[in-house]
Every structure is written in structure tokens, then in C-alpha cells.
Short mmCIF file of C-alpha atoms (C1' of nucleotides) in Angstrom, two decimals:
data_model
loop_
_atom_site.label_atom_id
_atom_site.label_comp_id
_atom_site.label_asym_id
_atom_site.label_seq_id
_atom_site.Cartn_x
_atom_site.Cartn_y
_atom_site.Cartn_z
CA MET L 103 110.10 85.10 100.85
CA ALA L 104 106.51 85.74 101.96
CA GLU L 105 106.59 89.44 102.77
CA ALA L 106 105.31 89.98 106.31
CA ARG L 107 104.24 93.50 105.29
CA PRO L 108 103.01 92.82 101.75
CA GLU L 109 102.75 96.29 100.26
CA ARG L 110 100.20 98.95 100.80
CA ALA L 111 97.38 99.14 98.32
CA ASP L 112 98.31 102.56 96.98
CA ALA L 113 101.91 101.53 96.68
CA ALA L 114 100.97 98.51 94.62
CA ARG L 115 98.75 100.62 92.43
CA ASN L 116 101.49 103.11 91.81
CA ARG L 117 104.04 100.43 91.14
CA ARG L 118 101.87 99.02 88.43
CA ALA L 119 101.09 102.44 87.05
CA ILE L 120 104.78 103.22 86.78
CA LEU L 121 105.58 99.92 85.11
CA ARG L 122 102.73 100.41 82.69
CA ALA L 123 103.73 103.96 81.89
CA THR L 124 107.28 102.88 81.25
CA GLU L 125 106.14 100.17 78.86
CA GLU L 126 104.00 102.67 77.09
CA LEU L 127 106.75 105.23 76.69
CA LEU L 128 109.26 102.59 75.71
CA ALA L 129 106.95 101.50 72.94
CA ARG L 130 106.71 105.00 71.52
CA HIS L 131 110.10 106.60 72.00
CA ARG L 132 113.75 105.81 71.91
CA PRO L 133 114.83 104.72 75.36
CA ASP L 134 117.41 107.41 75.85
CA GLN L 135 114.76 109.99 75.11
CA ILE L 136 112.75 108.93 78.11
CA SER L 137 113.54 110.63 81.37
CA MET L 138 112.53 109.43 84.77
CA GLU L 139 110.51 112.58 85.15
CA GLN L 140 108.52 111.79 82.04
CA ILE L 141 107.83 108.34 83.36
CA ALA L 142 106.65 109.73 86.65
CA ALA L 143 104.41 112.21 84.90
CA ALA L 144 102.99 109.57 82.58
CA ALA L 145 102.25 107.37 85.55
CA GLY L 146 100.63 110.22 87.36
CA VAL L 147 102.97 110.13 90.33
CA GLY L 148 105.79 112.24 91.62
CA LYS L 149 109.35 111.59 90.58
CA GLY L 150 110.23 110.75 94.14
CA THR L 151 107.79 107.87 94.10
CA VAL L 152 109.45 106.32 91.12
CA PHE L 153 112.81 106.40 92.79
CA HIS L 154 111.36 105.24 96.07
CA ARG L 155 109.91 102.15 94.43
CA PHE L 156 112.67 101.24 92.04
CA GLY L 157 115.77 102.84 93.38
CA SER L 158 117.15 104.00 90.09
CA ARG L 159 116.58 103.99 86.41
CA MET L 160 118.38 100.71 86.20
CA GLY L 161 116.18 99.21 88.89
CA LEU L 162 113.05 100.16 87.05
CA MET L 163 114.24 98.72 83.79
CA VAL L 164 115.38 95.50 85.39
CA GLU L 165 112.04 95.09 87.11
CA LEU L 166 110.23 95.57 83.84
CA MET L 167 112.44 93.12 82.08
CA ARG L 168 112.03 90.59 84.82
CA GLU L 169 108.29 90.83 84.46
CA ARG L 170 108.52 90.26 80.73
CA ALA L 171 110.86 87.32 80.83
CA TYR L 172 109.14 85.58 83.68
CA ALA L 173 107.12 83.32 81.43
CA LEU L 174 110.18 82.17 79.58
CA GLU L 175 111.93 81.27 82.76
CA GLY L 176 108.97 79.18 83.81
CA ALA L 177 108.75 77.46 80.47
CA VAL L 178 112.39 76.55 80.67
CA THR L 179 112.47 75.21 84.19
CA THR L 180 109.13 73.47 84.42
CA GLY L 181 107.51 73.57 80.99
CA PRO L 182 107.27 70.86 78.35
CA PRO L 183 110.09 70.00 75.94
CA PRO L 184 111.78 71.07 73.87
CA LEU L 185 112.08 74.26 75.91
CA GLY L 186 111.62 72.54 79.22
CA PRO L 187 113.54 69.59 80.61
CA GLY L 188 113.33 66.34 78.76
CA ALA L 189 114.58 67.06 75.30
CA PRO L 190 118.21 66.55 74.31
CA PRO L 191 120.47 69.53 74.98
CA GLU L 192 120.90 70.62 71.41
CA GLU L 193 117.18 70.76 70.86
CA ARG L 194 116.67 72.65 74.05
CA LEU L 195 119.40 75.04 73.07
CA MET L 196 117.84 75.73 69.70
CA ALA L 197 114.43 76.19 71.23
CA PHE L 198 115.84 78.47 73.88
CA LEU L 199 117.67 80.61 71.38
CA ASP L 200 114.49 80.98 69.40
CA ALA L 201 112.66 81.93 72.54
CA ILE L 202 115.24 84.49 73.51
CA VAL L 203 115.24 86.04 70.10
CA ASP L 204 111.51 86.28 70.45
CA VAL L 205 111.63 87.92 73.85
CA VAL L 206 114.36 90.26 72.81
CA GLY L 207 112.54 91.05 69.61
CA ARG L 208 109.48 92.06 71.52
CA ASN L 209 111.56 94.12 73.92
CA LYS L 210 114.28 95.77 71.93
CA GLY L 211 113.52 99.14 73.40
CA LEU L 212 113.72 97.79 76.88
CA LEU L 213 116.95 96.01 76.15
CA ALA L 214 118.47 99.18 74.85
CA ALA L 215 117.20 101.00 77.89
CA LEU L 216 118.86 98.44 80.11
CA GLY L 217 122.09 99.00 78.31
CA HIS L 218 121.70 102.71 78.61
CA ALA L 219 120.82 102.49 82.26
CA ALA L 220 123.82 100.30 82.92
CA THR L 221 126.18 102.99 81.76
CA ALA L 222 124.30 106.05 82.91
CA ALA L 223 123.03 104.87 86.23
CA PRO L 224 125.09 104.95 89.32
CA ARG L 225 125.98 108.49 90.14
CA PRO L 226 126.10 108.39 93.94
CA ALA L 227 125.46 112.14 94.06
CA ARG L 228 127.50 113.14 97.09
CA GLU L 229 130.16 110.68 98.12
CA GLN L 230 131.43 109.66 94.72
CA GLY L 231 134.61 107.69 95.06
CA GLU L 232 136.67 105.06 93.30
CA HIS L 233 135.03 102.19 95.07
CA ARG L 234 132.66 101.06 92.37
CA ASP L 235 132.93 97.28 92.60
CA GLU L 236 133.79 95.14 89.59
CA ALA L 237 130.35 93.68 89.02
CA GLY L 238 128.90 96.10 86.51
CA GLY L 239 125.20 95.97 85.80
CA GLU L 240 124.41 92.38 84.83
CA HIS L 241 120.70 92.22 85.38
CA PRO L 242 119.45 88.92 86.77
CA LEU L 243 117.72 88.01 83.54
CA HIS L 244 120.99 87.81 81.83
CA ARG L 245 122.24 85.65 84.63
CA PHE L 246 119.57 83.10 84.08
CA TRP L 247 119.87 83.11 80.34
CA HIS L 248 123.58 82.75 80.48
CA GLY L 249 123.45 79.97 83.00
CA HIS L 250 121.00 78.02 80.94
CA ILE L 251 122.81 78.33 77.65
CA SER L 252 126.08 77.62 79.30
CA ALA L 253 124.72 74.47 80.91
CA LEU L 254 123.22 73.21 77.68
CA ILE L 255 126.40 73.70 75.74
CA THR L 256 128.47 72.06 78.41
CA ALA L 257 126.07 69.15 78.62
CA ARG L 258 126.60 68.42 74.99
CA ARG L 259 130.20 69.45 74.60
CA PRO L 260 132.09 69.39 77.89
CA ASP L 261 135.27 69.95 75.93
CA LEU L 262 134.19 73.42 74.91
CA ASP L 263 134.23 76.64 76.89
CA GLY L 264 130.49 76.72 77.46
CA GLU L 265 130.68 79.67 79.82
CA LEU L 266 132.31 81.86 77.28
CA LEU L 267 130.37 80.58 74.33
CA ALA L 268 127.18 81.40 76.15
CA HIS L 269 128.42 84.94 76.67
CA ILE L 270 129.28 85.17 73.01
CA LEU L 271 125.90 83.91 71.92
CA LEU L 272 124.04 86.19 74.26
CA GLY L 273 126.23 89.17 73.63
CA SER L 274 125.62 88.99 69.96
CA ILE L 275 121.90 89.46 70.44
CA GLN L 276 122.37 92.59 72.44
CA SER L 277 124.60 94.46 70.08
CA GLU L 278 123.27 97.57 68.48
CA PRO L 279 123.27 96.41 64.87
CA VAL L 280 121.41 93.27 65.76
CA LEU L 281 118.92 95.15 67.85
CA ARG L 282 118.37 97.40 64.87
CA LEU L 283 117.69 94.38 62.74
CA LEU L 284 115.08 93.24 65.20
CA GLU L 285 113.57 96.67 65.08
CA ARG L 286 113.08 96.15 61.38
CA GLY L 287 111.23 92.98 62.14
CA GLU L 288 113.75 90.49 60.85
CA THR L 289 113.25 88.20 63.78
CA SER L 290 113.34 84.93 61.90
CA ARG L 291 116.42 85.95 60.00
CA LEU L 292 118.26 86.43 63.25
CA ALA L 293 116.89 83.24 64.70
CA ALA L 294 118.10 81.30 61.69
CA SER L 295 121.61 82.67 61.88
CA LEU L 296 121.80 82.15 65.59
CA ARG L 297 120.76 78.56 65.10
CA ALA L 298 123.43 78.20 62.48
CA VAL L 299 126.03 79.52 64.85
CA ALA L 300 124.91 77.30 67.69
CA ALA L 301 124.73 74.26 65.47
CA GLY L 302 128.16 74.98 64.12
CA VAL L 303 129.56 75.29 67.60
CA LEU L 304 128.03 72.08 68.84
CA ALA L 305 129.13 70.21 65.75
CA ALA L 306 132.63 71.59 65.68
CA PRO L 307 135.54 69.19 65.82
CA ALA L 308 137.47 68.87 69.04
CA SER L 309 138.98 72.26 69.65
CA GLY L 310 142.63 72.62 68.95
CA ASP L 311 143.86 76.15 68.68
CA PRO L 312 146.32 76.45 65.86
CA PRO L 313 149.51 78.10 67.01
CA GLY L 314 150.76 81.55 66.26
CA THR L 315 148.35 83.76 68.15
CA SER L 316 148.41 86.05 71.07
CA ALA L 317 149.82 85.05 74.42
CA MET O 160 142.45 115.33 50.72
CA ALA O 161 145.60 117.38 51.17
CA GLU O 162 144.43 120.16 53.48
CA ALA O 163 145.37 123.52 52.03
CA ARG O 164 145.46 124.90 55.57
CA PRO O 165 147.07 121.98 57.40
CA GLU O 166 146.54 122.80 61.06
CA ARG O 167 148.16 125.35 63.19
CA ALA O 168 151.06 124.24 65.32
CA ASP O 169 149.35 124.97 68.60
CA ALA O 170 146.23 123.21 67.44
CA ALA O 171 148.17 120.12 66.55
CA ARG O 172 149.92 120.21 69.90
CA ASN O 173 146.64 120.46 71.75
CA ARG O 174 145.01 117.77 69.67
CA ARG O 175 147.74 115.39 70.63
CA ALA O 176 147.64 116.49 74.23
CA ILE O 177 143.92 115.80 74.38
CA LEU O 178 144.24 112.41 72.77
CA ARG O 179 147.06 111.52 75.11
CA ALA O 180 145.19 112.69 78.15
CA THR O 181 142.16 110.69 77.15
CA GLU O 182 144.23 107.57 76.76
CA GLU O 183 145.74 108.17 80.12
CA LEU O 184 142.44 108.64 81.86
CA LEU O 185 140.88 105.73 80.06
CA ALA O 186 143.65 103.53 81.30
CA ARG O 187 143.08 104.51 84.91
CA HIS O 188 139.34 104.97 85.30
CA ARG O 189 136.07 103.52 84.17
CA PRO O 190 135.03 105.29 81.02
CA ASP O 191 131.75 106.59 82.35
CA GLN O 192 133.64 108.16 85.22
CA ILE O 193 135.53 110.38 82.87
CA SER O 194 133.96 113.69 82.00
CA MET O 195 134.94 115.90 79.13
CA GLU O 196 135.95 118.50 81.65
CA GLN O 197 138.37 116.12 83.28
CA ILE O 198 139.87 115.34 79.94
CA ALA O 199 140.29 119.00 79.18
CA ALA O 200 141.88 119.63 82.52
CA ALA O 201 144.21 116.67 82.17
CA ALA O 202 145.25 117.87 78.76
CA GLY O 203 145.83 121.34 80.10
CA VAL O 204 143.34 123.00 77.79
CA GLY O 205 139.90 124.49 78.14
CA LYS O 206 136.81 122.44 77.68
CA GLY O 207 135.88 124.53 74.68
CA THR O 208 139.02 123.45 72.92
CA VAL O 209 138.17 119.82 73.31
CA PHE O 210 134.78 120.32 71.78
CA HIS O 211 136.16 122.56 69.09
CA ARG O 212 138.58 119.87 67.99
CA PHE O 213 136.43 116.80 68.31
CA GLY O 214 132.88 118.01 68.20
CA SER O 215 131.56 115.77 70.90
CA ARG O 216 132.46 113.05 73.29
CA MET O 217 131.67 110.53 70.60
CA GLY O 218 133.92 112.31 68.14
CA LEU O 219 136.83 112.21 70.52
CA MET O 220 136.40 108.55 71.24
CA VAL O 221 136.05 107.65 67.60
CA GLU O 222 139.18 109.58 66.76
CA LEU O 223 141.10 107.78 69.43
CA MET O 224 139.84 104.43 68.29
CA ARG O 225 140.65 105.22 64.71
CA GLU O 226 144.18 106.01 65.69
CA ARG O 227 144.47 102.73 67.50
CA ALA O 228 143.01 100.55 64.81
CA TYR O 229 144.76 102.22 61.92
CA ALA O 230 147.54 99.68 61.82
CA LEU O 231 145.14 96.80 61.67
CA GLU O 232 143.29 98.31 58.77
CA GLY O 233 146.53 98.72 56.90
CA ALA O 234 147.60 95.19 57.64
CA VAL O 235 144.34 93.88 56.33
CA THR O 236 144.15 95.84 53.11
CA THR O 237 147.78 95.87 52.06
CA GLY O 238 149.73 93.69 54.45
CA PRO O 239 151.00 90.15 54.01
CA PRO O 240 148.84 87.06 54.47
CA PRO O 241 147.20 85.62 56.38
CA LEU O 242 145.82 88.96 57.52
CA GLY O 243 146.29 90.66 54.19
CA PRO O 244 145.05 89.55 50.81
CA GLY O 245 146.36 86.29 49.46
CA ALA O 246 145.41 83.70 52.01
CA PRO O 247 142.19 81.70 51.74
CA PRO O 248 139.16 83.33 53.33
CA GLU O 249 138.93 81.08 56.35
CA GLU O 250 142.52 81.70 57.27
CA ARG O 251 142.09 85.41 56.82
CA LEU O 252 138.99 85.30 58.95
CA MET O 253 140.72 83.49 61.77
CA ALA O 254 143.65 85.84 61.62
CA PHE O 255 141.38 88.83 61.56
CA LEU O 256 139.38 87.64 64.53
CA ASP O 257 142.58 87.14 66.46
CA ALA O 258 143.67 90.61 65.50
CA ILE O 259 140.42 92.15 66.54
CA VAL O 260 140.43 90.40 69.85
CA ASP O 261 143.88 91.77 70.32
CA VAL O 262 142.91 95.31 69.47
CA VAL O 263 139.81 95.14 71.57
CA GLY O 264 141.72 93.59 74.40
CA ARG O 265 144.14 96.45 74.41
CA ASN O 266 141.30 98.94 74.26
CA LYS O 267 138.46 97.65 76.37
CA GLY O 268 138.09 100.91 78.16
CA LEU O 269 137.90 102.78 74.93
CA LEU O 270 135.38 100.37 73.51
CA ALA O 271 133.19 100.81 76.53
CA ALA O 272 133.57 104.55 76.21
CA LEU O 273 132.46 104.37 72.63
CA GLY O 274 129.39 102.51 73.67
CA HIS O 275 128.74 104.99 76.39
CA ALA O 276 129.24 107.90 74.08
CA ALA O 277 126.89 106.38 71.56
CA THR O 278 124.04 106.40 73.99
CA ALA O 279 124.86 109.53 75.91
CA ALA O 280 126.02 111.73 73.09
CA PRO O 281 123.71 113.64 70.91
CA ARG O 282 121.74 115.97 73.05
CA PRO O 283 121.16 118.86 70.65
CA ALA O 284 120.84 121.24 73.60
CA ARG O 285 118.28 123.66 72.27
CA GLU O 286 116.25 122.36 69.38
CA GLN O 287 115.68 118.82 70.53
CA GLY O 288 113.10 117.06 68.41
CA GLU O 289 112.02 113.62 67.35
CA HIS O 290 114.06 113.67 64.19
CA ARG O 291 116.94 111.49 65.25
CA ASP O 292 117.63 109.45 62.14
CA GLU O 293 117.83 105.67 62.20
CA ALA O 294 121.57 105.35 61.89
CA GLY O 295 122.64 105.25 65.51
CA GLY O 296 126.28 105.68 66.36
CA GLU O 297 128.16 103.06 64.35
CA HIS O 298 131.66 104.37 64.42
CA PRO O 299 133.58 103.87 61.18
CA LEU O 300 135.87 101.30 62.72
CA HIS O 301 133.00 99.00 63.22
CA ARG O 302 132.00 99.58 59.64
CA PHE O 303 135.30 98.40 58.36
CA TRP O 304 135.46 95.42 60.64
CA HIS O 305 132.00 94.35 59.79
CA GLY O 306 132.53 94.75 56.09
CA HIS O 307 135.67 92.68 56.17
CA ILE O 308 134.28 89.82 58.20
CA SER O 309 131.12 89.83 56.20
CA ALA O 310 133.05 89.65 52.95
CA LEU O 311 135.23 86.82 54.16
CA ILE O 312 132.31 84.75 55.32
CA THR O 313 130.43 85.35 52.13
CA ALA O 314 133.46 84.48 50.05
CA ARG O 315 133.63 81.09 51.65
CA ARG O 316 129.97 80.41 52.22
CA PRO O 317 127.74 82.44 49.91
CA ASP O 318 124.80 80.41 51.13
CA LEU O 319 125.04 81.88 54.59
CA ASP O 320 123.90 85.25 55.86
CA GLY O 321 127.36 86.73 56.07
CA GLU O 322 126.10 90.20 56.88
CA LEU O 323 124.29 89.06 59.94
CA LEU O 324 126.88 86.56 61.02
CA ALA O 325 129.45 89.29 60.95
CA HIS O 326 127.29 91.39 63.22
CA ILE O 327 126.87 88.45 65.53
CA LEU O 328 130.57 87.77 65.66
CA LEU O 329 131.44 91.40 66.23
CA GLY O 330 128.64 92.03 68.65
CA SER O 331 129.76 89.25 70.85
CA ILE O 332 133.12 90.87 71.39
CA GLN O 333 131.58 94.09 72.54
CA SER O 334 129.25 92.75 75.16
CA GLU O 335 129.92 93.64 78.72
CA PRO O 336 130.69 90.19 80.07
CA VAL O 337 133.19 89.56 77.32
CA LEU O 338 134.78 92.92 77.81
CA ARG O 339 135.09 92.05 81.47
CA LEU O 340 136.81 88.85 80.54
CA LEU O 341 139.29 90.79 78.49
CA GLU O 342 139.82 93.06 81.42
CA ARG O 343 140.91 90.03 83.36
CA GLY O 344 143.44 89.29 80.69
CA GLU O 345 141.87 86.20 79.21
CA THR O 346 142.58 87.27 75.68
CA SER O 347 143.61 83.94 74.31
CA ARG O 348 140.65 82.22 75.87
CA LEU O 349 138.34 84.52 73.99
CA ALA O 350 140.30 84.17 70.78
CA ALA O 351 140.05 80.42 70.99
CA SER O 352 136.31 80.40 71.48
CA LEU O 353 135.79 82.92 68.75
CA ARG O 354 137.78 80.78 66.41
CA ALA O 355 135.65 77.83 67.40
CA VAL O 356 132.52 79.74 66.62
CA ALA O 357 133.81 80.96 63.29
CA ALA O 358 135.08 77.54 62.32
CA GLY O 359 131.79 76.01 63.25
CA VAL O 360 129.91 78.50 61.17
CA LEU O 361 132.09 78.03 58.13
CA ALA O 362 131.94 74.27 58.43
CA ALA O 363 128.22 74.08 59.07
CA PRO O 364 126.09 72.03 56.71
CA ALA O 365 123.97 73.85 54.17
CA SER O 366 121.53 75.87 56.18
CA GLY O 367 118.00 74.64 56.26
CA ASP O 368 115.96 76.29 58.92
CA PRO O 369 113.80 73.72 60.59
CA PRO O 370 110.20 74.87 60.62
CA GLY O 371 108.19 75.99 63.56
CA THR O 372 109.75 79.31 64.46
CA SER O 373 108.57 82.87 64.52
CA ALA O 374 107.23 84.63 61.45
"C1'" DG B 271 159.35 143.89 61.19
"C1'" DG B 272 154.80 145.11 61.42
"C1'" DA B 273 149.87 144.58 60.03
"C1'" DT B 274 146.08 141.66 59.45
"C1'" DA B 275 142.86 138.04 59.10
"C1'" DA B 276 142.00 133.44 60.03
"C1'" DA B 277 142.44 129.87 63.39
"C1'" DG B 278 142.42 128.63 67.82
"C1'" DT B 279 141.40 129.13 72.92
"C1'" DG B 280 139.10 129.18 77.45
"C1'" DG B 281 135.83 129.24 80.74
"C1'" DA B 282 131.42 131.21 82.13
"C1'" DC B 283 127.09 129.71 80.95
"C1'" DC B 284 122.87 126.85 79.63
"C1'" DG B 285 119.54 123.21 79.77
"C1'" DT B 286 118.67 118.80 81.34
"C1'" DA B 287 118.84 114.64 83.85
"C1'" DG B 288 119.38 111.39 87.75
"C1'" DG B 289 118.92 111.22 92.32
"C1'" DT B 290 117.86 113.08 97.37
"C1'" DC B 291 115.19 114.65 101.19
"C1'" DA B 292 112.34 116.59 104.67
"C1'" DA B 293 107.76 117.64 105.34
"C1'" DG B 294 103.21 116.24 104.61
"C1'" DT B 295 99.56 112.53 103.54
"C1'" DT B 296 97.31 108.16 103.91
"C1'" DG B 297 96.27 103.23 104.66
"C1'" DG B 298 95.02 100.02 107.84
"C1'" DA B 299 95.64 97.54 112.38
"C1'" DC B 300 93.80 97.85 116.80
"C1'" DG P 277 88.78 107.09 116.43
"C1'" DT P 278 93.78 106.95 117.06
"C1'" DC P 279 98.20 106.28 115.67
"C1'" DC P 280 102.34 105.04 113.23
"C1'" DA P 281 104.71 103.38 109.60
"C1'" DA P 282 104.60 103.31 104.92
"C1'" DC P 283 104.09 106.13 101.30
"C1'" DT P 284 104.11 110.44 98.40
"C1'" DT P 285 105.81 114.64 96.65
"C1'" DG P 286 108.24 118.22 94.17
"C1'" DA P 287 111.65 121.57 95.09
"C1'" DC P 288 116.39 121.04 95.21
"C1'" DC P 289 121.21 119.49 94.47
"C1'" DT P 290 125.00 118.22 91.63
"C1'" DA P 291 127.12 117.08 87.50
"C1'" DC P 292 127.52 116.69 82.74
"C1'" DG P 293 127.58 117.52 77.66
"C1'" DG P 294 127.62 121.08 74.81
"C1'" DT P 295 127.54 126.30 73.27
"C1'" DC P 296 129.20 130.93 72.86
"C1'" DC P 297 131.99 134.67 72.18
"C1'" DA P 298 135.54 137.85 73.61
"C1'" DC P 299 140.26 137.27 73.51
"C1'" DT P 300 144.95 135.40 72.03
"C1'" DT P 301 148.05 133.20 68.80
"C1'" DT P 302 149.79 131.95 64.43
"C1'" DA P 303 151.19 132.53 59.93
"C1'" DT P 304 151.10 135.08 55.81
"C1'" DC P 305 152.01 139.08 52.98
"C1'" DC P 306 154.14 143.30 52.08
#
DNA sequence: GGATAAAGTGGACCGTAGGTCAAGTTGGAC
DNA sequence: GTCCAACTTGACCTACGGTCCACTTTATCC
């Protein structure tokens, strides 16, 4: 993992400038109003540089998000309870949900941009074929979050579909209406309801699907 | 509501052709791979006609979705229980969630397209300013769904934040990973977990948010 | 069976955005 | 000081959503 050729000084400077400029623009404008060219201009570099460093719009956004969520990941894997290891699963889950709401709340624009990038990104220019593989966008952040939630749920309730429930929990935070709520600052309201949902799920009686539904 | 000038025969024919063609394409390709021009070509009309009839990509998608979900809306407002009025709220909620999962499952592509359209749509061409009002896309379908779920939750548990919970429930179905699940045909798996979530929420103890969270 | 006006149609056209590339510049190891 | 690989750049390419308007079709009215 130690890069033999670390990164040239100017490259590092530009990378940071681009990241900074993106943050700045994201804070002031709707994400789909921000073009890569604007970002380049704001960072004081050429458009080519942006693409050279980050590959695509999606790449840039993912990088930014990774940077932002880095602390949370650390707190979860090596920090003190209840976020970190040590506390019982349900407490960790609650704490983690709170933390995620917090991160998402402070990064709604970026989240939206990620969503936007996911759909708008991969135009291979020349050579566009059918062979776009199944795995859509799924930024690594999401991976970690999902894995963690999923593990916590399963730890407490192995009888439930933790995998899916984690997707449901996470998905709900990323939906447009909820993001809009966050934009209006109702962070704690969301956190409370999410807790309620999670608590309800963990406390639910052994799952038995009543009959009469789809195949 | 009765249109004095109903719609010319050729217009009606083309409208249907366009809708049909869109369905067809949606069934075979990823939604963001489908351009309006392709749709027009597949329908055997000019691009201008498509825009004339539906206004924008978003308009077309919404129309298609409306068509698809029309039956469900009818079943809910005037049909027999448990979907229609008459059954107790929790039963109606469960039935409705099942129904939505079903509709969404049979229209994942379209759903994704709606999302895509929502972000990619409104480029005012000339005259682009900052004045994009708060209300994002929010197709009417979603409105109805949300209202219904929200009402059912509130009916049963006025102490909970039905509004938000409805958004959470709905949002979860629209997230990418869940959509992908549906694409793999795991409809009943999703329905089961959604039921579990809803049941948990309705059964949850009176909400008291434990202290210590964000402002 | 025309005449006529409203409705509908099509496709060239526009602006913009993401992404590419080949030629030039620069950092830094020796 | 030399040299090469990494880096930078901005003109350029392609594609898309959406607009426009000259032209065709439909339906109505006499």
C-alpha cells in the first residue's frame, strides 16, 4: 500500500485544490448545477487535470465522500463504545445510525451529487456497448456502512434478513424527500424516527410472513 | 375535466406508440442508456413529437408510471379490503406495502428512469438561472403513496412521526441496492422484510428519544 | 365535397456537459 | 545540468435534452 512513487508535489497540491473547490461549490449550489468545468476553474486548474486525477465525476465525488466519512469509519472500528467495539449490538446500531444521519446531514449536497454522478457518469465516449456490468455505482462508503449495519442486526437477530434490512435502513436516508428534510435542518427528527424503526425491527417478534402475498 | 377538444386520432395513436416504445426499451436496456431520440425512433415518430406530447423526459416517465400504478390507486381508494377501505390500518398498511413492492418490482427500470429524469431533467436551455424552486421532482405517484402510508401509520400510531416514517419506508424501496434485488427477482424477500419493518414500527413502544444526540 | 383553422408532426438546430488526447511543461533523482 | 516520467492543459469530440418552425393532417362547418 505504500506508494513507491508517492505523488508529485504539484499533483498533490492540485488534488487538494480540486477537492477543496468541489466542497466549496457543493456548499453553495445544487449538485447538478455544478459542472466539472466549473470545478476545474474554481480550483484553478484545467479540466483535463481534474479528470486525470479522479477519472470521472463519480470518482471525484467518491473521493470527497471518502475523505468526509473517514473519521466515522475509524470511530467504528477502533474507537470507544458505543460507536466502537465493546457495546452491545443494539446500542452500537443506534449510535451508528445517529452518526450516519449526522454525516449525511452535513453532506446532503455531496450525497445528492453521488447519486447524480451514479446515473450520469459512465459514458464511454467511443466504444459504447451493452457490456456495462451489473455492479452499478455503489461507492465504497456505502459498502462499509451497509456491512456494519448488517453485521449488527445479524448479531442481535440472526433470524432476520440483516443484509436486506441494512439496505432498507440505509436506502431510506438517501431518498430525496429525506435528504430534503435534512436540508431543512431536521436532523434530530430523522434520527429519532430512524431509531424508532431500528428499535422496532430489533424488537419484532420472530418473523412469520402471513400468507396471501406475491410469489 | 371533460376535454372539449379530446385529442386528435393521430395524436392518440402516437401517444400510445410512444408509451409502448418506452416500455419496450425500458424492458431491454438500462434506463440511462435510453435517449429520447431512441424512444422517438422506436415509436416511429420524430423527436419533436415526443416532447410535444410529454414535455420532457420526466413528463414521459411520469405518464408511464401513472398508467402503471393507476390500478393500485383505484384498489386503494375504492377497492375491497384489505387494500381498500374497511380493514384495520395495520392490515391495510401491510397489504399496501405488498402491493407497492409488486408494482415497483414490475417497474424497476421505470423507477430508475424516474430517478434519472429527476436529476437530469430541467435544463431550461436558454435562460438558466438560480431560481429552481425547492420542490424537486416528486412525481405524483409518490405523493399518493406517501400520503396513504403516512395516513395509515398515523391512524394507528398518532404518537409517531407518520410523515417521516412513510418517507423512510418508501425511500427504502427506491434505493439502488434494493432495486437491484428486485431485478434479481427477490420480490417476496423484500416484501417480507418490509413487513417486518412496518410491523416493528407499529408495535414499537411509545417513542422516547434517549438523550445525547444531535441538536 | 371543399375550405379553413386548429392540432399535430418532424428533424435540423442549439447549448451544454462529460470525457479524451496529443503536445507542452515541470518536478526531482542522479 | 540533464533527463524522463509524471503532470498539465484546453481545444476537441460526441451525445443528449430540449426548442423551433415550416409543413402536414384532421375535423368541423357550410
